[in-house]
mmCIF file of C-alpha atoms in Angstrom:
data_model
loop_
_atom_site.group_PDB
_atom_site.id
_atom_site.type_symbol
_atom_site.label_atom_id
_atom_site.label_comp_id
_atom_site.label_asym_id
_atom_site.label_seq_id
_atom_site.Cartn_x
_atom_site.Cartn_y
_atom_site.Cartn_z
ATOM 1 C CA MET A 4 -0.064 0.032 -0.034
ATOM 2 C CA THR A 5 0.932 3.492 -0.647
ATOM 3 C CA SER A 6 0.105 6.766 1.104
ATOM 4 C CA GLN A 7 -3.545 8.016 1.093
ATOM 5 C CA TYR A 8 -3.016 11.232 -0.765
ATOM 6 C CA GLY A 9 0.280 10.604 -2.583
ATOM 7 C CA GLN A 10 2.494 12.102 0.352
ATOM 8 C CA ASP A 11 5.236 9.605 -0.510
ATOM 9 C CA ARG A 12 5.293 10.657 -3.959
ATOM 10 C CA PHE A 13 5.624 14.286 -2.916
ATOM 11 C CA VAL A 14 8.447 13.599 -0.633
ATOM 12 C CA LEU A 15 10.398 11.914 -3.277
ATOM 13 C CA ARG A 16 9.775 14.860 -5.695
ATOM 14 C CA ALA A 17 10.672 17.390 -3.304
ATOM 15 C CA LEU A 18 14.051 15.423 -2.375
ATOM 16 C CA ASN A 19 14.867 14.463 -6.107
ATOM 17 C CA GLY A 20 14.251 10.714 -5.819
ATOM 18 C CA LEU A 21 16.501 10.512 -2.859
ATOM 19 C CA ARG A 22 17.543 6.970 -1.843
ATOM 20 C CA GLY A 23 18.719 6.073 1.739
ATOM 21 C CA GLY A 24 17.092 8.906 3.431
ATOM 22 C CA PHE A 25 15.715 8.919 7.158
ATOM 23 C CA PHE A 26 12.219 9.301 8.155
ATOM 24 C CA LEU A 27 10.096 9.915 11.287
ATOM 25 C CA ASP A 28 6.628 8.541 11.008
ATOM 26 C CA SER A 29 4.359 9.818 13.733
ATOM 27 C CA GLY A 30 1.006 7.962 13.806
ATOM 28 C CA ALA A 31 2.321 5.212 11.668
ATOM 29 C CA SER A 32 -0.796 2.693 12.206
ATOM 30 C CA ASP A 33 -0.036 -0.694 10.846
ATOM 31 C CA GLY A 34 2.967 0.546 8.527
ATOM 32 C CA VAL A 35 1.133 -0.540 5.361
ATOM 33 C CA GLU A 36 -2.365 0.793 5.008
ATOM 34 C CA VAL A 37 -1.919 4.218 3.483
ATOM 35 C CA SER A 38 1.362 4.629 4.997
ATOM 36 C CA ASN A 39 3.387 7.582 4.045
ATOM 37 C CA THR A 40 6.811 5.824 4.656
ATOM 38 C CA ARG A 41 6.534 2.235 3.438
ATOM 39 C CA VAL A 42 7.396 2.751 -0.103
ATOM 40 C CA LEU A 43 10.345 5.050 0.996
ATOM 41 C CA GLU A 44 11.537 2.042 3.132
ATOM 42 C CA ARG A 45 10.654 -0.645 0.487
ATOM 43 C CA ALA A 46 11.740 0.663 -2.699
ATOM 44 C CA PHE A 47 13.920 3.523 -1.819
ATOM 45 C CA GLY A 48 16.091 2.047 0.895
ATOM 46 C CA TRP A 49 15.244 4.385 3.426
ATOM 47 C CA THR A 50 15.507 3.986 7.284
ATOM 48 C CA GLY A 51 13.594 5.369 10.274
ATOM 49 C CA ILE A 52 11.342 5.371 13.138
ATOM 50 C CA CYS A 53 7.716 4.523 13.268
ATOM 51 C CA VAL A 54 5.660 5.634 16.149
ATOM 52 C CA GLU A 55 2.227 4.205 16.966
ATOM 53 C CA PRO A 56 0.379 4.267 20.336
ATOM 54 C CA ASN A 57 -2.502 1.895 19.481
ATOM 55 C CA ALA A 58 -1.759 -1.442 21.060
ATOM 56 C CA ALA A 59 -3.339 -3.614 18.183
ATOM 57 C CA LEU A 60 -2.022 -1.402 15.271
ATOM 58 C CA TYR A 61 1.598 -1.366 16.991
ATOM 59 C CA ALA A 62 1.383 -5.190 16.841
ATOM 60 C CA GLU A 63 0.823 -5.137 13.263
ATOM 61 C CA LEU A 64 3.508 -2.551 12.602
ATOM 62 C CA VAL A 65 6.215 -4.564 14.138
ATOM 63 C CA ALA A 66 5.315 -7.642 11.937
ATOM 64 C CA ASN A 67 5.064 -5.305 8.861
ATOM 65 C CA ARG A 68 7.901 -3.110 9.159
ATOM 66 C CA SER A 69 11.829 -3.361 9.442
ATOM 67 C CA CYS A 70 12.539 0.093 10.817
ATOM 68 C CA HIS A 71 12.573 1.078 14.376
ATOM 69 C CA CYS A 72 8.980 0.850 15.760
ATOM 70 C CA VAL A 73 8.100 2.810 19.113
ATOM 71 C CA ASN A 74 4.717 2.171 21.078
ATOM 72 C CA CYS A 75 3.931 5.431 22.480
ATOM 73 C CA CYS A 76 2.515 8.973 22.216
ATOM 74 C CA LEU A 77 4.541 11.736 20.965
ATOM 75 C CA TYR A 78 3.882 14.826 23.159
ATOM 76 C CA GLU A 79 5.393 17.736 24.821
ATOM 77 C CA ARG A 80 6.547 15.992 27.857
ATOM 78 C CA ASP A 81 7.461 12.493 28.973
ATOM 79 C CA ASP A 82 4.485 11.376 30.932
ATOM 80 C CA ASP A 83 1.345 9.183 30.944
ATOM 81 C CA VAL A 84 -1.707 10.572 28.989
ATOM 82 C CA GLU A 85 -5.269 9.786 28.541
ATOM 83 C CA PHE A 86 -5.494 8.222 25.079
ATOM 84 C CA VAL A 87 -8.753 7.665 22.887
ATOM 85 C CA GLU A 88 -7.839 4.337 21.342
ATOM 86 C CA ALA A 89 -10.182 4.532 18.391
ATOM 87 C CA GLY A 90 -8.276 2.641 15.784
ATOM 88 C CA THR A 91 -6.620 4.835 13.220
ATOM 89 C CA ILE A 92 -8.276 8.068 14.543
ATOM 90 C CA GLY A 93 -6.803 7.560 18.017
ATOM 91 C CA GLY A 94 -5.345 10.625 19.820
ATOM 92 C CA ILE A 95 -4.472 12.292 23.151
ATOM 93 C CA LEU A 96 -7.716 13.258 24.817
ATOM 94 C CA ASP A 97 -6.566 16.745 25.933
ATOM 95 C CA GLU A 98 -5.565 17.438 22.385
ATOM 96 C CA TYR A 99 -8.371 15.432 20.395
ATOM 97 C CA HIS A 100 -9.787 16.903 17.390
ATOM 98 C CA PRO A 101 -13.446 17.917 18.146
ATOM 99 C CA ALA A 102 -14.614 16.913 14.538
ATOM 100 C CA LEU A 103 -13.653 13.312 15.459
ATOM 101 C CA LEU A 104 -15.336 12.936 18.754
ATOM 102 C CA GLU A 105 -18.606 11.495 17.725
ATOM 103 C CA ARG A 106 -16.768 9.037 15.135
ATOM 104 C CA ALA A 107 -14.741 7.894 17.992
ATOM 105 C CA ARG A 108 -17.747 7.433 20.312
ATOM 106 C CA GLY A 109 -19.203 5.271 17.803
ATOM 107 C CA LEU A 110 -16.105 3.056 17.318
ATOM 108 C CA LEU A 111 -15.751 2.695 20.987
ATOM 109 C CA GLY A 112 -19.580 2.067 21.778
ATOM 110 C CA ALA A 113 -19.903 5.213 24.111
ATOM 111 C CA ALA A 114 -23.027 7.210 24.456
ATOM 112 C CA PRO A 115 -23.559 10.057 22.153
ATOM 113 C CA GLY A 116 -22.399 13.402 23.656
ATOM 114 C CA GLY A 117 -20.414 11.701 26.410
ATOM 115 C CA PRO A 118 -16.823 11.681 26.822
ATOM 116 C CA PRO A 119 -15.144 8.639 24.782
ATOM 117 C CA PRO A 120 -13.493 5.916 26.698
ATOM 118 C CA THR A 121 -9.578 6.453 27.199
ATOM 119 C CA VAL A 122 -6.711 4.330 28.137
ATOM 120 C CA ARG A 123 -3.419 5.338 29.934
ATOM 121 C CA LYS A 124 -0.650 5.586 27.392
ATOM 122 C CA PRO A 125 3.002 6.604 27.884
ATOM 123 C CA ALA A 126 3.997 9.855 26.209
ATOM 124 C CA ARG A 127 7.558 10.841 25.124
ATOM 125 C CA THR A 128 9.089 13.959 23.547
ATOM 126 C CA VAL A 129 10.327 13.734 20.132
ATOM 127 C CA ARG A 130 13.729 14.653 21.247
ATOM 128 C CA SER A 131 13.849 11.492 23.585
ATOM 129 C CA VAL A 132 12.756 9.163 20.835
ATOM 130 C CA LEU A 133 15.201 10.415 18.197
ATOM 131 C CA ARG A 134 18.040 10.294 20.674
ATOM 132 C CA GLU A 135 17.258 6.759 21.823
ATOM 133 C CA TYR A 136 17.262 5.320 18.302
ATOM 134 C CA GLY A 137 20.175 7.283 17.037
ATOM 135 C CA ALA A 138 18.421 9.491 14.403
ATOM 136 C CA PRO A 139 20.960 11.572 12.290
ATOM 137 C CA PRO A 140 20.819 15.279 12.657
ATOM 138 C CA VAL A 141 19.021 15.609 9.397
ATOM 139 C CA ILE A 142 15.296 13.986 9.240
ATOM 140 C CA ASP A 143 14.697 13.861 5.472
ATOM 141 C CA TYR A 144 10.949 13.481 5.987
ATOM 142 C CA TRP A 145 8.436 13.700 9.058
ATOM 143 C CA SER A 146 4.860 12.584 8.728
ATOM 144 C CA LEU A 147 2.887 14.117 11.419
ATOM 145 C CA ASP A 148 -0.680 12.730 11.981
ATOM 146 C CA THR A 149 -1.784 12.566 15.637
ATOM 147 C CA GLU A 150 -5.297 13.610 15.569
ATOM 148 C CA GLY A 151 -5.019 17.089 17.174
ATOM 149 C CA SER A 152 -1.842 17.326 18.952
ATOM 150 C CA GLU A 153 0.167 18.035 15.918
ATOM 151 C CA LEU A 154 0.778 21.857 16.798
ATOM 152 C CA THR A 155 1.716 20.924 20.473
ATOM 153 C CA ILE A 156 4.110 18.471 19.199
ATOM 154 C CA LEU A 157 5.763 20.792 16.658
ATOM 155 C CA ARG A 158 6.319 23.540 19.482
ATOM 156 C CA SER A 159 8.188 21.002 21.355
ATOM 157 C CA PHE A 160 10.367 19.712 18.618
ATOM 158 C CA PRO A 161 13.913 20.197 18.983
ATOM 159 C CA PHE A 162 14.861 22.428 15.985
ATOM 160 C CA ASP A 163 18.349 23.412 17.821
ATOM 161 C CA GLU A 164 19.149 19.775 17.406
ATOM 162 C CA TYR A 165 17.584 18.300 14.396
ATOM 163 C CA THR A 166 16.803 19.653 10.791
ATOM 164 C CA VAL A 167 13.637 18.354 9.010
ATOM 165 C CA ARG A 168 13.742 18.759 5.262
ATOM 166 C CA VAL A 169 10.309 17.714 4.184
ATOM 167 C CA LEU A 170 7.183 17.675 6.497
ATOM 168 C CA THR A 171 3.666 16.658 6.000
ATOM 169 C CA VAL A 172 1.456 17.706 8.714
ATOM 170 C CA GLU A 173 -2.509 16.712 9.161
ATOM 171 C CA HIS A 174 -4.684 19.432 9.970
ATOM 172 C CA ASN A 175 -8.183 18.007 9.349
ATOM 173 C CA TRP A 176 -9.494 21.487 8.016
ATOM 174 C CA SER A 177 -9.439 22.927 11.699
ATOM 175 C CA PRO A 178 -8.575 26.322 12.741
ATOM 176 C CA ALA A 179 -5.109 25.115 13.990
ATOM 177 C CA ARG A 180 -4.175 24.948 10.203
ATOM 178 C CA ALA A 181 -3.374 28.583 9.757
ATOM 179 C CA VAL A 182 -1.518 28.578 13.263
ATOM 180 C CA LEU A 183 0.585 25.732 12.020
ATOM 181 C CA ARG A 184 1.280 27.280 8.908
ATOM 182 C CA ARG A 185 2.667 30.583 10.897
ATOM 183 C CA PHE A 186 4.727 28.530 13.197
ATOM 184 C CA LEU A 187 6.448 26.524 10.411
ATOM 185 C CA GLU A 188 6.994 29.567 8.231
ATOM 186 C CA ALA A 189 8.551 31.334 11.072
ATOM 187 C CA ARG A 190 10.983 28.578 11.361
ATOM 188 C CA GLY A 191 12.055 28.751 7.720
ATOM 189 C CA PHE A 192 9.569 26.266 6.299
ATOM 190 C CA ARG A 193 7.845 26.933 2.980
ATOM 191 C CA TRP A 194 4.284 25.566 2.328
ATOM 192 C CA ALA A 195 4.457 23.617 -0.858
ATOM 193 C CA ALA A 196 1.111 21.622 -1.370
ATOM 194 C CA ALA A 197 -2.184 20.693 0.058
ATOM 195 C CA LEU A 198 -2.774 16.779 -0.110
ATOM 196 C CA GLY A 199 -6.244 15.811 1.378
ATOM 197 C CA CYS A 200 -6.245 16.727 4.870
ATOM 198 C CA ASP A 201 -2.544 17.157 5.051
ATOM 199 C CA ASP A 202 -0.608 20.390 4.304
ATOM 200 C CA CYS A 203 3.139 19.897 2.976
ATOM 201 C CA TYR A 204 6.045 21.711 3.770
ATOM 202 C CA VAL A 205 9.693 21.912 2.727
ATOM 203 C CA SER A 206 12.698 23.587 4.480
ATOM 204 C CA GLY A 207 14.290 26.626 2.922
ATOM 205 C CA ALA A 208 17.181 24.829 1.856
ATOM 206 C CA VAL A 209 15.093 22.399 -0.161
ATOM 207 C CA ALA A 210 12.824 25.078 -1.477
ATOM 208 C CA GLY A 211 15.637 27.015 -2.880
ATOM 209 C CA ALA A 212 17.832 24.072 -4.228
ATOM 210 C CA GLY A 213 17.720 25.216 -7.671
ATOM 211 C CA PRO A 214 17.613 23.388 -10.980
ATOM 212 C CA GLY A 215 18.160 20.125 -9.371
ATOM 213 C CA ALA A 216 15.680 20.045 -7.049
ATOM 214 C CA GLY A 217 12.621 17.764 -7.565
ATOM 215 C CA LEU A 218 10.121 20.552 -7.074
ATOM 216 C CA GLY A 219 9.146 23.411 -9.231
ATOM 217 C CA PRO A 220 6.392 26.069 -9.243
ATOM 218 C CA ASP A 221 2.915 24.634 -9.196
ATOM 219 C CA ARG A 222 1.095 27.272 -11.300
ATOM 220 C CA ALA A 223 -2.531 25.794 -10.214
ATOM 221 C CA GLY A 224 -1.964 26.272 -6.600
ATOM 222 C CA GLY A 225 0.725 28.610 -5.862
ATOM 223 C CA GLY A 226 2.765 26.129 -4.024
ATOM 224 C CA LEU A 227 5.693 23.973 -5.150
ATOM 225 C CA PHE A 228 5.339 20.721 -7.362
ATOM 226 C CA GLY A 229 7.162 18.681 -9.760
ATOM 227 C CA GLU A 230 7.682 15.436 -11.667
ATOM 228 C CA ARG A 231 11.434 15.054 -11.925
ATOM 229 C CA ALA A 232 13.842 12.475 -10.678
ATOM 230 C CA VAL A 233 11.437 9.613 -9.661
ATOM 231 C CA GLY A 234 12.104 7.677 -12.791
ATOM 232 C CA HIS A 235 11.223 3.974 -13.141
ATOM 233 C CA ALA A 236 10.759 3.440 -9.341
ATOM 234 C CA TRP A 237 7.003 4.265 -9.724
ATOM 235 C CA ARG A 238 6.687 0.935 -11.848
ATOM 236 C CA SER A 239 7.903 -1.148 -8.767
ATOM 237 C CA SER A 240 5.647 -3.612 -7.371
ATOM 238 C CA VAL A 241 5.772 -2.018 -3.967
ATOM 239 C CA TRP A 242 4.420 1.282 -5.474
ATOM 240 C CA HIS A 243 1.586 -0.298 -7.415
ATOM 241 C CA ARG A 244 0.401 -2.830 -4.696
ATOM 242 C CA ARG A 245 -2.841 -1.525 -3.405
#
């Protein structure tokens, strides 16, 4: 399986078909279904870290992927948190996306209008996870999809220690989308594209890489887009297995 909205293809365009890169996948689910990083790992030789707090999905993730897999929530502090364990739309209760509440209640058999059931989960900072698993100082791609806690996690990210080249962040069309964009642009990222409920950002170095970069102007949307450098890899069995 490939990503839900073409995030993996976007990353490879942005990074000129990079092989052997490093990813951080936050909210990795089972590592196969609509995974943003599976093609990078399987077809392009990337390594990285997949983080998934849901117990059942994590068990599948470990079986499906060869990279480091971590069973926790990412958050602004190392602590235990109340977690809405609602399949692929699970998230930290204090940060949970309001638009998902009714759906989560239905999945968990909770009464309409009431609080969804939660379980206690360990939460860790991004810094502690990256350090434990020996992440390089440059994270080529970060997929951030945590159902409401994205801004809190970004604000706690150690930008003084790690550089992120390409980032896709889920916004679910919430008011936080504009805040996320302002936050990232203040740190040198450039908005590049909208893919479904994700916004795509590239670091200033990637955006200004010149003629060799995989992205060029997107006349339709005013962002960045491109088709170069991916080549025959899109014909691989990994890419087309859906």
